[in-house]
Amino acid sequence: MPRLAANVSMMYCEVGLLERFAAAARDGFRGVELQYPYELPARDLRARLDDSGIELVLINAPPGDQAKGERGLASLPGREDAFKASIATALEYARILGTGRLHVVAGVMPEGADRARHRDVYVRNIAHAADEARSLGVEVLIEPINPRDMPGFFLNTQAEAHAIRAEIGRENLKVQMDFYHCQIVEGDLTRRLERYLPGIGHVQIAGVPLRHEPDEGEVNFTHILGLLDALGYAGWVGCEYRPRAGTSAGLGWARQYLA
């Protein structure tokens, strides 16, 4: 049975961030994702997680200066020192929060940028992140994101992500397969999952194309969740979507899994 984790950066926005863990727990979730926890002290977040009896299964590394359009630092030439500082911050949060997975966001390339240069920086930075995370038992994740939602994003396809993972060659480096992004860019979800599963450390779901609950749109997520079980995937399934209306009211699709 898939283990669903609510992404509380996108779900349960009816209440404040610190109240979202308890709200997810009341609906039957035993795990949550939180994209960027850094606006609050880690120990305050940990106390709320403990009170709710819920596990924080995934965080993202800091995104950089979002006011200047940064959406991750890993592939940005000239931002290497800031990247290393962001990984140190992220790993300290992961340590306090008991989180075993860190998504290191690739970042957006300026129009006309030298992709080879960005790739060189990305490979070095991701290797650094994996090396720093190893002693804490944290798995570093890289994620392809579709360029329609995030134009210029460095990493777009499963094939390239897994090639980079193999090139870096760290055991604690895996790919985060978000079926929403993969469907928009590539499709053929069943065969891609079968092919790449050994290198996948985390998966996420959302309806395509509107990124609402996965019970609408062009992807049969009942099939995908069943396939994950059949293939022996034992990790979490992140529900990273924007609810159509109230979060709890839209969970009819998930009741059989949360029970």
CSV table of C-alpha atoms in Angstrom, one decimal, residues 9-178:
chain,number,residue,atom,x,y,z
A,9,SER,CA,3.6,23.9,1.4
A,10,MET,CA,0.7,23.4,-1.1
A,11,MET,CA,-1.9,21.6,1.0
A,12,TYR,CA,-3.7,22.7,4.2
A,13,CYS,CA,-3.1,26.3,3.4
A,14,GLU,CA,-6.5,27.0,5.1
A,15,VAL,CA,-4.5,27.1,8.4
A,16,GLY,CA,-1.1,28.5,9.4
A,17,LEU,CA,2.1,26.5,8.7
A,18,LEU,CA,2.5,25.2,12.2
A,19,GLU,CA,-1.0,23.9,12.3
A,20,ARG,CA,-0.8,22.0,9.1
A,21,PHE,CA,1.0,19.0,10.6
A,22,ALA,CA,-1.8,18.3,12.9
A,23,ALA,CA,-4.4,18.8,10.2
A,24,ALA,CA,-2.6,16.3,8.0
A,25,ALA,CA,-2.4,13.8,10.8
A,26,ARG,CA,-6.1,14.1,11.5
A,27,ASP,CA,-6.8,13.2,7.9
A,28,GLY,CA,-4.7,10.0,8.3
A,29,PHE,CA,-1.3,11.1,6.8
A,30,ARG,CA,1.7,9.8,8.7
A,31,GLY,CA,4.2,11.8,6.6
A,32,VAL,CA,4.5,15.3,5.3
A,33,GLU,CA,6.7,17.2,2.9
A,34,LEU,CA,7.7,20.9,3.4
A,35,GLN,CA,9.4,22.7,0.6
A,36,TYR,CA,11.2,25.4,2.5
A,37,PRO,CA,11.1,25.3,6.3
A,38,TYR,CA,13.6,28.1,6.8
A,39,GLU,CA,11.3,30.9,7.8
A,40,LEU,CA,10.7,29.2,11.2
A,41,PRO,CA,13.2,27.9,13.8
A,42,ALA,CA,13.8,24.2,13.3
A,43,ARG,CA,13.1,23.3,16.9
A,44,ASP,CA,9.7,24.9,16.7
A,45,LEU,CA,8.8,22.8,13.7
A,46,ARG,CA,10.2,19.7,15.4
A,47,ALA,CA,8.0,20.3,18.4
A,48,ARG,CA,4.9,20.5,16.2
A,49,LEU,CA,5.9,17.4,14.3
A,50,ASP,CA,6.3,15.5,17.5
A,51,ASP,CA,3.0,16.7,18.9
A,52,SER,CA,1.3,15.5,15.7
A,53,GLY,CA,3.0,12.2,15.6
A,54,ILE,CA,4.0,12.8,12.0
A,55,GLU,CA,7.2,12.4,10.1
A,56,LEU,CA,8.7,15.1,7.9
A,57,VAL,CA,10.0,13.0,5.0
A,58,LEU,CA,11.3,15.7,2.6
A,59,ILE,CA,12.6,19.3,2.5
A,60,ASN,CA,14.2,21.3,-0.2
A,61,ALA,CA,17.5,23.1,0.1
A,62,PRO,CA,17.2,26.9,0.3
A,63,PRO,CA,16.2,28.3,-3.2
A,64,GLY,CA,18.5,31.4,-3.2
A,65,ASP,CA,17.3,34.9,-3.8
A,66,GLN,CA,13.8,34.4,-5.0
A,67,ALA,CA,13.2,38.1,-5.4
A,68,LYS,CA,15.9,38.0,-8.1
A,69,GLY,CA,14.4,35.0,-9.8
A,70,GLU,CA,16.5,32.3,-8.3
A,71,ARG,CA,14.8,28.9,-8.0
A,72,GLY,CA,17.7,26.9,-6.6
A,73,LEU,CA,21.4,27.5,-6.6
A,74,ALA,CA,23.0,24.2,-7.7
A,75,SER,CA,23.6,25.0,-11.3
A,76,LEU,CA,24.4,28.7,-11.0
A,77,PRO,CA,28.0,29.7,-11.8
A,78,GLY,CA,29.3,32.3,-9.4
A,79,ARG,CA,27.0,31.2,-6.6
A,80,GLU,CA,29.1,28.3,-5.4
A,81,ASP,CA,29.8,29.8,-2.0
A,82,ALA,CA,26.2,30.6,-1.4
A,83,PHE,CA,25.3,27.1,-2.5
A,84,LYS,CA,27.6,25.5,0.0
A,85,ALA,CA,26.2,27.7,2.8
A,86,SER,CA,22.7,26.7,1.8
A,87,ILE,CA,23.6,23.0,2.1
A,88,ALA,CA,25.0,23.5,5.5
A,89,THR,CA,21.8,25.2,6.6
A,90,ALA,CA,19.6,22.5,5.0
A,91,LEU,CA,21.5,19.7,6.6
A,92,GLU,CA,21.2,21.4,10.0
A,93,TYR,CA,17.5,21.6,9.6
A,94,ALA,CA,17.4,18.0,8.4
A,95,ARG,CA,19.3,16.9,11.5
A,96,ILE,CA,17.0,18.7,13.9
A,97,LEU,CA,13.8,17.7,12.0
A,98,GLY,CA,14.8,14.1,11.6
A,99,THR,CA,14.4,14.4,7.8
A,100,GLY,CA,16.2,11.8,5.7
A,101,ARG,CA,15.7,13.3,2.2
A,102,LEU,CA,16.9,16.6,0.8
A,103,HIS,CA,15.9,17.9,-2.6
A,104,VAL,CA,18.7,20.1,-4.0
A,105,VAL,CA,17.0,22.3,-6.5
A,106,ALA,CA,18.9,22.8,-9.7
A,107,GLY,CA,17.9,26.4,-10.6
A,108,VAL,CA,17.0,28.5,-13.6
A,109,MET,CA,19.5,29.4,-16.4
A,110,PRO,CA,19.4,32.9,-17.9
A,111,GLU,CA,18.3,33.0,-21.5
A,112,GLY,CA,21.3,32.4,-23.7
A,113,ALA,CA,23.5,30.9,-21.0
A,114,ASP,CA,26.2,28.3,-21.6
A,115,ARG,CA,24.5,25.1,-20.7
A,116,ALA,CA,27.8,23.1,-20.5
A,117,ARG,CA,29.1,25.6,-17.9
A,118,HIS,CA,26.0,25.3,-15.8
A,119,ARG,CA,26.2,21.5,-16.0
A,120,ASP,CA,29.8,21.5,-14.8
A,121,VAL,CA,28.9,23.6,-11.8
A,122,TYR,CA,25.8,21.5,-11.1
A,123,VAL,CA,27.8,18.2,-11.1
A,124,ARG,CA,30.4,19.6,-8.7
A,125,ASN,CA,27.8,21.1,-6.4
A,126,ILE,CA,25.6,18.0,-6.2
A,127,ALA,CA,28.7,15.9,-5.5
A,128,HIS,CA,29.5,18.3,-2.6
A,129,ALA,CA,25.9,18.1,-1.3
A,130,ALA,CA,26.0,14.3,-1.3
A,131,ASP,CA,29.3,14.1,0.4
A,132,GLU,CA,28.2,16.5,3.1
A,133,ALA,CA,24.9,14.7,3.6
A,134,ARG,CA,26.4,11.2,3.8
A,135,SER,CA,27.6,11.3,7.5
A,136,LEU,CA,24.1,12.4,8.6
A,137,GLY,CA,22.4,9.5,6.7
A,138,VAL,CA,20.6,12.0,4.5
A,139,GLU,CA,19.7,11.1,0.9
A,140,VAL,CA,20.2,13.9,-1.7
A,141,LEU,CA,17.6,14.1,-4.4
A,142,ILE,CA,17.7,15.8,-7.8
A,143,GLU,CA,14.4,16.5,-9.6
A,144,PRO,CA,13.6,17.2,-13.3
A,145,ILE,CA,11.0,20.0,-13.5
A,146,ASN,CA,8.9,20.9,-16.5
A,147,PRO,CA,9.9,24.2,-18.3
A,148,ARG,CA,6.3,25.2,-18.8
A,149,ASP,CA,5.8,25.8,-15.1
A,150,MET,CA,9.4,27.0,-14.6
A,151,PRO,CA,10.9,28.3,-17.8
A,152,GLY,CA,14.7,27.9,-18.1
A,153,PHE,CA,14.9,25.3,-15.3
A,154,PHE,CA,18.2,23.4,-15.7
A,155,LEU,CA,17.0,19.8,-15.3
A,156,ASN,CA,14.0,18.6,-17.3
A,157,THR,CA,14.1,14.9,-18.1
A,158,GLN,CA,14.5,11.6,-16.2
A,159,ALA,CA,17.2,10.5,-18.6
A,160,GLU,CA,19.4,13.4,-17.9
A,161,ALA,CA,18.9,13.3,-14.2
A,162,HIS,CA,19.8,9.6,-14.0
A,163,ALA,CA,22.8,10.2,-16.3
A,164,ILE,CA,24.1,12.8,-13.9
A,165,ARG,CA,23.4,10.6,-10.9
A,166,ALA,CA,25.4,7.8,-12.5
A,167,GLU,CA,28.2,10.3,-13.4
A,168,ILE,CA,28.5,11.6,-9.8
A,169,GLY,CA,28.4,8.1,-8.4
A,170,ARG,CA,27.4,8.7,-4.8
A,171,GLU,CA,25.3,6.0,-3.1
A,172,ASN,CA,23.2,8.6,-1.3
A,173,LEU,CA,22.3,10.5,-4.5
A,174,LYS,CA,18.9,9.6,-6.1
A,175,VAL,CA,16.4,11.1,-8.4
A,176,GLN,CA,13.0,12.5,-7.3
A,177,MET,CA,10.4,11.4,-9.9
A,178,ASP,CA,7.5,13.8,-9.9
